[in-house]
Amino acid sequence: MDRLVINDLELNDKRVLMRVDFNVPITDGKVTEDTRIQAAVKSIKKVIVDGGKLILMSHLGRPKGEPNQTFSLKPAAKRLSEILGKEVKMAGDCVGSEVESMVNALNPGDVLLLENTRFHKEETANDGEFSSQLAAFGDVFINDAFGTAHRAHASTVGVTKTIKECAAGYLLQAELENLNKLQEAPEKPFVAILGGAKVSDKIKVIQNLVTKVSSILVGGGMAYTFLKAQKIEIGNSLLDDEHLSLAHNTLVVADNPHPHKKFDFILPSDHTVASKSNMAEFKMNDSVSIADDWMGVDIGSKTIAAFKEKILNAKTVLWNGPMGIFENDNFAKGTMEIANAVAEATAKGAFTVVGGGDSVAAIEKAGIRDKISHVSTGGGASLEFMGGADLPGIMALTKAKKKA
Ligand code: ADP
Ligand code: MG
């Protein structure tokens, strides 16, 4: 990696400003799901053990640039304190003289969580003055919030302007290293599985992948726009009209690839369809075309078999986007079977990555999350990264000197 990482930093007795992603679900003042907090614990413990004075900052929800106790990080401080088994001090704000006094009172190994950065509209505006106020709390900066790495905000990018050493935390580092493996010389066959609702969300990923993959398998709601672009009847299935021509162009590229970069582009050949008027009414649709008043809600058994064959022979797999409306058990089969196939490929030695909020929910539903090589928790950030974009939060980190 060409950026500083947490292990490159001298932390002892330093004020360590760390951006984490504590954007967790909270009900009645309690954290109901703490995966994101747990994910930052490795970096947090490192700072404590090394004798740094840790100042954590995060956003939570969308408080629209003003204080709103519904979006207070207090419950997150409480949860972190339970996890660490030590006190986590909570600041009433993220800037100002009171916070400054709390920062100055920190001893090595202490942990302070600043209040929601989005209580100030300057956060998302990446305001220079606000950024300097935050940056003044840290001798060094660590970013361990991959989920917001695609946003140029004060707490992710602004603070790096004045802090000399800005490094990736362990979580961010692992995301980058794993996602980079897909970009740089992935072992072939490399199979990308794409699904989910909207073509517009995923088209960049497809465009970035066409020069790298052996096969692209497309399922889920986005598949119907591609089928429609081939003049196949799709009934009332999801259609992204605006992106029909883009879908068509992608199919043309797939048909006429660069001679040395041939890849298969495989769309569903059968489906589970549900009645437009009543989703409880559903049936198998053995052909590729779908009649009026029916909508494709899952990939069919022929498609599952075809996708599985590709996946089980792969050495590298990237999966983003469910194969059907998997939240409904009647339409979850395609997604669950693909999840199990990806787990099986992993067991056979393939390097596998699953990314995307709903895709992660799907592998959890299938009970195979721990059977995947890398689960990217970034949502929008992982999509942009897989689309080949440079993420501002990463570009802002300090370049590492080349190791001799
Ligand atoms: P991710 O969050 O993993 O990137 P997306 O947000 O793109 O995935 O897509 C997930 C959504 O796509 C799910 O809510 C799922 O119900 C929906 N979906 C999947 N297949 C279909 C389909 N055939 N028709 C309509 N919606 C679908
Ligand atoms: Mg989603």
Coordinates of C-alpha atoms and ligand atoms in Angstrom, one line a residue:
M1 CA 0.0 0.0 0.0
D2 CA 1.3 3.5 -0.9
R3 CA -0.2 5.2 2.1
L4 CA 0.8 5.4 5.8
V5 CA -0.8 2.7 7.9
I6 CA -1.4 2.7 11.7
N7 CA 1.7 0.5 12.3
D8 CA 3.9 3.2 10.7
L9 CA 3.0 5.8 13.4
E10 CA 4.7 6.5 16.7
L11 CA 1.7 6.8 19.1
N12 CA 3.2 7.0 22.6
D13 CA 2.0 10.1 24.4
K14 CA 0.6 11.5 21.2
R15 CA -2.9 12.9 20.8
V16 CA -4.3 10.5 18.3
L17 CA -7.3 11.8 16.4
M18 CA -9.2 8.9 14.8
R19 CA -12.2 8.9 12.5
V20 CA -14.3 5.9 13.1
D21 CA -17.7 4.8 11.7
F22 CA -20.0 4.5 14.7
N23 CA -23.1 5.1 12.6
V24 CA -24.9 2.3 14.4
P25 CA -28.6 1.6 14.9
I26 CA -29.9 3.0 18.2
T27 CA -33.3 2.4 19.8
D28 CA -34.3 4.0 23.2
G29 CA -30.8 5.2 23.8
K30 CA -29.2 1.7 23.3
V31 CA -27.0 0.4 20.5
T32 CA -29.0 -2.5 19.0
E33 CA -26.3 -3.7 16.6
D34 CA -22.6 -3.0 17.3
T35 CA -20.7 -4.6 14.3
R36 CA -19.3 -1.2 13.3
I37 CA -18.1 -0.4 16.8
Q38 CA -16.5 -3.9 17.0
A39 CA -14.8 -3.4 13.7
A40 CA -12.8 -0.4 15.0
V41 CA -11.8 -2.1 18.2
K42 CA -8.5 -3.4 16.9
S43 CA -7.2 0.1 15.9
I44 CA -8.6 1.5 19.2
K45 CA -6.8 -1.1 21.3
K46 CA -3.5 -0.5 19.4
V47 CA -3.6 3.2 20.4
I48 CA -4.4 2.4 24.0
V49 CA -1.7 -0.2 24.3
D50 CA 0.9 2.1 22.7
G51 CA 0.1 4.9 25.2
G52 CA -1.7 7.3 22.8
K53 CA -4.4 9.7 24.0
L54 CA -7.3 8.7 21.8
I55 CA -9.8 11.2 20.4
L56 CA -12.5 9.5 18.4
M57 CA -14.9 11.2 16.0
S58 CA -17.8 9.9 14.0
H59 CA -21.1 10.8 12.4
L60 CA -24.4 9.2 13.2
G61 CA -27.4 9.4 11.0
R62 CA -28.5 12.6 9.2
P63 CA -29.0 15.4 11.8
K64 CA -28.9 18.0 9.0
G65 CA -26.1 20.2 10.4
E66 CA -27.5 21.0 13.8
P67 CA -27.5 19.4 17.3
N68 CA -30.2 16.8 17.7
Q69 CA -30.2 14.4 20.7
T70 CA -31.8 11.6 18.6
F71 CA -28.4 11.4 16.8
S72 CA -26.2 11.7 19.9
L73 CA -23.2 9.3 20.0
K74 CA -23.6 8.8 23.8
P75 CA -25.0 5.3 23.4
A76 CA -22.0 4.4 21.2
A77 CA -19.6 5.7 24.0
K78 CA -21.4 3.4 26.5
R79 CA -21.2 0.4 24.2
L80 CA -17.5 1.0 23.4
S81 CA -16.8 1.3 27.1
E82 CA -18.5 -2.1 27.7
I83 CA -16.4 -3.7 24.9
L84 CA -13.1 -2.2 26.1
G85 CA -13.9 -2.7 29.8
K86 CA -12.7 0.8 30.5
E87 CA -14.1 4.4 30.7
V88 CA -14.8 6.2 27.4
K89 CA -15.3 9.9 28.0
M90 CA -18.1 11.6 26.1
A91 CA -17.7 15.2 24.9
G92 CA -20.8 17.4 24.6
D93 CA -19.7 18.6 21.1
C94 CA -16.9 18.0 18.6
V95 CA -15.4 21.4 18.7
G96 CA -15.1 24.4 21.1
S97 CA -13.3 25.3 24.3
E98 CA -15.0 22.6 26.5
V99 CA -13.9 19.9 24.2
E100 CA -10.4 21.4 24.1
S101 CA -10.2 21.2 27.9
M102 CA -11.3 17.6 27.8
V103 CA -8.6 16.8 25.1
N104 CA -5.9 18.6 27.2
A105 CA -6.9 16.6 30.3
L106 CA -6.3 13.2 28.5
N107 CA -3.6 10.9 29.9
P108 CA -1.9 8.2 27.8
G109 CA -4.3 5.3 27.2
D110 CA -7.5 7.5 27.8
V111 CA -10.3 7.4 25.3
L112 CA -12.6 10.4 24.4
L113 CA -15.5 10.3 21.9
L114 CA -16.4 13.6 20.4
E115 CA -20.1 14.3 19.7
N116 CA -21.6 13.7 16.2
T117 CA -19.6 15.7 13.7
R118 CA -22.7 16.2 11.6
F119 CA -24.2 18.4 14.3
H120 CA -22.3 21.1 12.3
K121 CA -23.2 21.8 8.7
E122 CA -19.5 22.5 8.2
E123 CA -18.7 18.8 8.4
T124 CA -20.3 17.7 5.1
A125 CA -19.3 21.1 3.5
N126 CA -15.6 20.2 4.4
D127 CA -15.3 23.7 5.8
G128 CA -11.7 24.8 6.2
E129 CA -12.1 26.6 9.6
F130 CA -14.1 23.8 11.1
S131 CA -11.5 21.2 9.8
S132 CA -8.7 23.2 11.5
Q133 CA -10.6 23.2 14.8
L134 CA -10.9 19.4 14.6
A135 CA -7.4 18.9 13.4
A136 CA -6.0 21.0 16.3
F137 CA -7.0 18.1 18.7
G138 CA -4.6 15.6 17.0
D139 CA -0.8 15.3 16.7
V140 CA -1.5 12.4 14.3
F141 CA -4.6 11.3 12.4
I142 CA -6.0 7.8 11.7
N143 CA -8.9 7.1 9.4
D144 CA -10.6 3.8 10.2
A145 CA -14.0 4.7 8.6
F146 CA -14.1 2.9 5.3
G147 CA -17.8 3.6 5.0
T148 CA -17.3 7.3 4.6
A149 CA -14.0 7.2 2.6
H150 CA -15.9 8.2 -0.6
R151 CA -17.0 11.5 1.0
A152 CA -14.7 14.5 1.3
H153 CA -15.9 15.8 4.7
A154 CA -14.1 17.8 7.4
S155 CA -13.5 14.7 9.6
T156 CA -12.3 12.5 6.7
V157 CA -10.4 14.9 4.4
G158 CA -10.4 18.4 5.9
V159 CA -8.4 17.4 8.9
T160 CA -5.6 15.9 6.8
K161 CA -4.6 19.4 5.5
T162 CA -2.9 20.4 8.7
I163 CA -2.0 17.1 10.4
K164 CA 1.4 15.9 9.1
E165 CA 1.0 12.2 9.6
C166 CA -2.4 10.7 8.4
A167 CA -2.7 7.0 8.3
A168 CA -5.1 4.2 7.6
G169 CA -6.4 2.2 10.6
Y170 CA -6.5 -1.6 10.5
L171 CA -10.1 -1.8 9.1
L172 CA -9.4 0.6 6.3
Q173 CA -6.1 -1.1 5.5
A174 CA -7.8 -4.5 5.3
E175 CA -10.5 -3.1 3.0
L176 CA -7.9 -1.5 0.7
E177 CA -5.6 -4.5 0.5
N178 CA -8.5 -6.9 -0.2
L179 CA -10.3 -4.7 -2.7
N180 CA -7.0 -4.0 -4.4
K181 CA -6.4 -7.7 -5.1
L182 CA -9.4 -7.5 -7.4
Q183 CA -8.0 -4.6 -9.3
E184 CA -4.4 -5.8 -9.6
A185 CA -3.8 -9.1 -11.3
P186 CA -6.7 -11.1 -9.9
E187 CA -6.2 -14.9 -10.3
K188 CA -8.4 -16.2 -13.2
P189 CA -11.0 -17.3 -13.7
F190 CA -12.4 -14.1 -12.1
V191 CA -16.1 -14.2 -11.8
A192 CA -18.1 -11.1 -11.0
I193 CA -21.7 -11.5 -9.8
L194 CA -23.8 -8.4 -9.9
G195 CA -27.4 -7.9 -8.9
G196 CA -29.6 -5.7 -6.8
A197 CA -32.1 -3.1 -7.8
K198 CA -30.6 -0.4 -10.0
V199 CA -28.4 -0.5 -13.1
S200 CA -27.3 3.1 -12.4
D201 CA -25.7 2.0 -9.1
K202 CA -23.7 -0.7 -10.7
I203 CA -22.9 0.3 -14.3
K204 CA -19.5 1.8 -13.3
V205 CA -18.5 -1.4 -11.6
I206 CA -19.4 -3.4 -14.8
Q207 CA -17.4 -0.9 -16.9
N208 CA -14.4 -1.1 -14.7
L209 CA -14.5 -4.9 -14.6
V210 CA -14.8 -5.7 -18.3
T211 CA -11.1 -5.6 -18.8
K212 CA -10.4 -7.8 -15.7
V213 CA -13.0 -10.5 -15.5
S214 CA -13.5 -13.9 -17.1
S215 CA -17.3 -13.8 -16.5
I216 CA -19.9 -11.3 -15.4
L217 CA -23.1 -12.9 -14.1
V218 CA -26.0 -10.5 -13.8
G219 CA -29.1 -11.3 -11.7
G220 CA -31.6 -9.4 -9.5
G221 CA -33.6 -6.4 -10.6
M222 CA -30.9 -4.9 -12.7
A223 CA -30.9 -8.0 -15.1
Y224 CA -34.3 -7.0 -16.6
T225 CA -32.9 -3.7 -18.0
F226 CA -30.3 -5.8 -19.8
L227 CA -32.8 -8.3 -21.1
K228 CA -35.1 -5.5 -22.3
A229 CA -32.1 -4.0 -24.1
Q230 CA -32.0 -7.3 -26.1
K231 CA -35.7 -6.8 -26.9
I232 CA -36.8 -9.6 -24.6
E233 CA -40.2 -9.2 -23.0
I234 CA -39.9 -8.5 -19.2
G235 CA -43.5 -8.0 -18.3
N236 CA -43.7 -5.8 -15.2
S237 CA -40.2 -6.5 -14.0
L238 CA -38.0 -3.6 -12.7
L239 CA -36.9 -1.5 -15.6
D240 CA -34.3 1.3 -15.5
D241 CA -35.5 3.1 -18.6
E242 CA -32.9 5.9 -18.4
H243 CA -30.1 3.3 -18.6
L244 CA -31.4 1.1 -21.4
S245 CA -29.0 2.5 -23.9
L246 CA -26.1 2.2 -21.5
A247 CA -27.1 -1.4 -20.8
H248 CA -27.3 -2.0 -24.6
N249 CA -23.7 -0.6 -25.0
T250 CA -22.4 -2.9 -22.3
L251 CA -23.9 -5.8 -24.2
V252 CA -22.2 -4.7 -27.4
V253 CA -18.9 -4.5 -25.6
A254 CA -19.5 -8.0 -24.2
D255 CA -20.2 -9.3 -27.7
N256 CA -17.1 -7.6 -29.2
P257 CA -14.5 -7.7 -26.5
H258 CA -10.9 -6.8 -26.9
P259 CA -9.3 -9.9 -28.4
H260 CA -7.2 -10.7 -25.4
K261 CA -9.8 -9.8 -22.9
K262 CA -12.7 -12.0 -23.7
F263 CA -15.4 -12.5 -21.1
D264 CA -18.8 -14.0 -20.8
F265 CA -21.7 -11.8 -19.9
I266 CA -24.5 -14.1 -18.6
L267 CA -28.0 -13.0 -17.9
P268 CA -30.9 -15.0 -16.4
S269 CA -32.5 -17.6 -18.7
D270 CA -35.4 -18.3 -16.3
H271 CA -37.0 -16.7 -13.3
T272 CA -39.4 -16.9 -10.4
V273 CA -42.2 -14.4 -11.2
A274 CA -44.8 -12.8 -9.0
S275 CA -48.1 -11.4 -10.0
K276 CA -48.0 -7.6 -10.4
S277 CA -51.2 -7.2 -8.2
N278 CA -50.4 -9.8 -5.5
M279 CA -46.9 -10.7 -4.6
A280 CA -48.2 -13.8 -2.7
E281 CA -49.1 -15.2 -6.1
F282 CA -45.9 -16.5 -7.7
K283 CA -44.7 -19.3 -10.1
M284 CA -41.7 -20.6 -12.0
N285 CA -41.1 -19.0 -15.4
D286 CA -39.1 -21.5 -17.4
S287 CA -38.4 -19.2 -20.4
V288 CA -36.4 -16.0 -20.5
S289 CA -39.3 -13.8 -21.5
I290 CA -42.0 -12.8 -19.0
A291 CA -45.7 -12.1 -19.7
D292 CA -47.5 -8.9 -19.0
D293 CA -48.6 -8.4 -15.4
W294 CA -45.8 -10.7 -14.0
M295 CA -42.5 -9.5 -12.6
G296 CA -39.2 -11.3 -12.2
V297 CA -38.4 -11.5 -8.5
D298 CA -35.7 -14.2 -8.4
I299 CA -33.4 -16.1 -10.8
G300 CA -34.8 -19.5 -11.8
S301 CA -33.2 -23.0 -11.4
K302 CA -31.5 -23.1 -14.9
T303 CA -29.9 -19.8 -14.1
I304 CA -28.8 -20.9 -10.7
A305 CA -27.2 -23.9 -12.2
A306 CA -25.4 -21.9 -14.9
F307 CA -24.2 -19.3 -12.3
K308 CA -23.0 -22.0 -9.9
E309 CA -20.9 -23.7 -12.5
K310 CA -19.0 -20.5 -13.2
I311 CA -18.6 -19.7 -9.5
L312 CA -17.4 -23.2 -8.5
N313 CA -14.6 -23.0 -11.1
A314 CA -13.5 -19.5 -10.2
K315 CA -10.3 -18.6 -8.5
T316 CA -11.5 -15.0 -7.7
V317 CA -15.1 -14.0 -7.0
L318 CA -16.6 -10.6 -6.5
W319 CA -20.3 -10.4 -5.5
N320 CA -22.4 -7.3 -5.2
G321 CA -26.2 -7.2 -5.2
P322 CA -28.7 -9.9 -4.4
M323 CA -30.2 -12.2 -7.1
G324 CA -33.8 -11.5 -6.1
I325 CA -36.1 -9.9 -3.6
F326 CA -34.4 -12.1 -0.9
E327 CA -36.0 -10.2 2.0
N328 CA -39.1 -12.3 1.1
D329 CA -38.4 -16.0 1.7
N330 CA -40.4 -17.0 -1.3
F331 CA -37.9 -15.1 -3.5
A332 CA -34.6 -15.8 -1.6
K333 CA -33.7 -19.1 -3.2
G334 CA -31.4 -17.7 -5.9
T335 CA -29.6 -15.5 -3.5
M336 CA -29.1 -18.2 -0.9
E337 CA -27.9 -20.7 -3.5
I338 CA -25.4 -18.2 -4.9
A339 CA -24.2 -17.4 -1.4
N340 CA -23.6 -21.1 -0.7
A341 CA -21.8 -21.5 -4.0
V342 CA -19.5 -18.5 -3.2
A343 CA -18.8 -20.1 0.3
E344 CA -18.0 -23.4 -1.4
A345 CA -15.7 -21.7 -3.9
T346 CA -13.9 -20.1 -1.0
A347 CA -13.5 -23.5 0.7
K348 CA -11.9 -24.7 -2.6
G349 CA -9.3 -22.0 -2.4
A350 CA -10.9 -19.1 -4.3
F351 CA -10.4 -15.5 -3.1
T352 CA -13.9 -14.2 -2.6
V353 CA -15.2 -10.7 -1.8
V354 CA -18.8 -9.7 -1.0
G355 CA -19.7 -6.0 -0.8
G356 CA -22.8 -3.9 -0.6
G357 CA -25.2 -3.3 2.4
D358 CA -28.0 -5.7 1.2
S359 CA -25.5 -8.3 -0.1
V360 CA -23.9 -8.4 3.4
A361 CA -27.4 -8.9 4.8
A362 CA -28.0 -11.7 2.3
I363 CA -24.8 -13.6 3.3
E364 CA -25.8 -13.2 6.9
K365 CA -29.2 -14.6 6.1
A366 CA -27.5 -17.5 4.4
G367 CA -25.3 -18.0 7.5
I368 CA -22.0 -18.0 5.5
R369 CA -20.5 -14.6 6.3
D370 CA -17.5 -16.2 8.0
K371 CA -16.9 -18.4 4.9
I372 CA -16.1 -15.5 2.6
S373 CA -12.5 -14.3 2.2
H374 CA -13.4 -10.6 2.6
V375 CA -16.7 -9.0 3.5
S376 CA -16.5 -5.3 2.5
T377 CA -18.6 -3.3 4.9
G378 CA -18.3 0.0 3.0
G379 CA -21.6 0.0 1.1
G380 CA -21.3 3.1 -1.2
A381 CA -17.5 3.3 -0.6
S382 CA -16.9 -0.3 -1.7
L383 CA -19.1 0.2 -4.8
E384 CA -17.1 3.3 -5.8
F385 CA -13.8 1.6 -5.2
M386 CA -15.0 -1.4 -7.3
G387 CA -16.0 1.1 -10.0
G388 CA -12.4 2.2 -10.1
A389 CA -12.8 5.5 -8.4
D390 CA -10.1 7.1 -6.2
L391 CA -11.7 7.6 -2.8
P392 CA -11.1 11.1 -1.4
G393 CA -10.6 9.8 2.2
I394 CA -7.8 7.5 1.0
M395 CA -6.2 9.9 -1.3
A396 CA -6.0 12.4 1.6
L397 CA -3.8 10.0 3.7
T398 CA -0.1 10.6 3.8
K399 CA 2.0 8.9 1.1
A400 CA 4.3 6.3 2.5
K401 CA 8.0 6.5 1.7
K402 CA 9.0 3.6 -0.5
K403 CA 10.4 0.9 1.7
A404 CA 14.0 0.0 0.7
Ligands
ADP1 P1 -26.4 -3.8 -2.3 O1 -26.9 -3.0 -1.1 O2 -25.8 -5.1 -1.9 O3 -25.4 -3.0 -3.1 P2 -28.7 -3.1 -3.9 O4 -29.0 -2.1 -2.9 O5 -28.2 -2.7 -5.2 O6 -27.6 -4.2 -3.2 O7 -29.9 -4.1 -4.1 C1 -30.7 -4.7 -3.1 C2 -32.1 -4.7 -3.4 O8 -32.5 -5.2 -4.7 C3 -32.9 -5.5 -2.4 O9 -33.7 -4.7 -1.6 C4 -33.7 -6.5 -3.2 O10 -35.0 -6.7 -2.8 C5 -33.7 -5.7 -4.6 N1 -34.0 -6.7 -5.7 C6 -33.3 -7.8 -6.0 N2 -33.8 -8.4 -7.0 C7 -34.9 -7.7 -7.4 C8 -35.9 -7.8 -8.4 N3 -35.9 -8.9 -9.3 N4 -36.9 -6.9 -8.5 C9 -36.9 -5.9 -7.6 N5 -36.0 -5.7 -6.7 C10 -35.0 -6.6 -6.5
MG2 MG -28.4 -1.5 -1.0

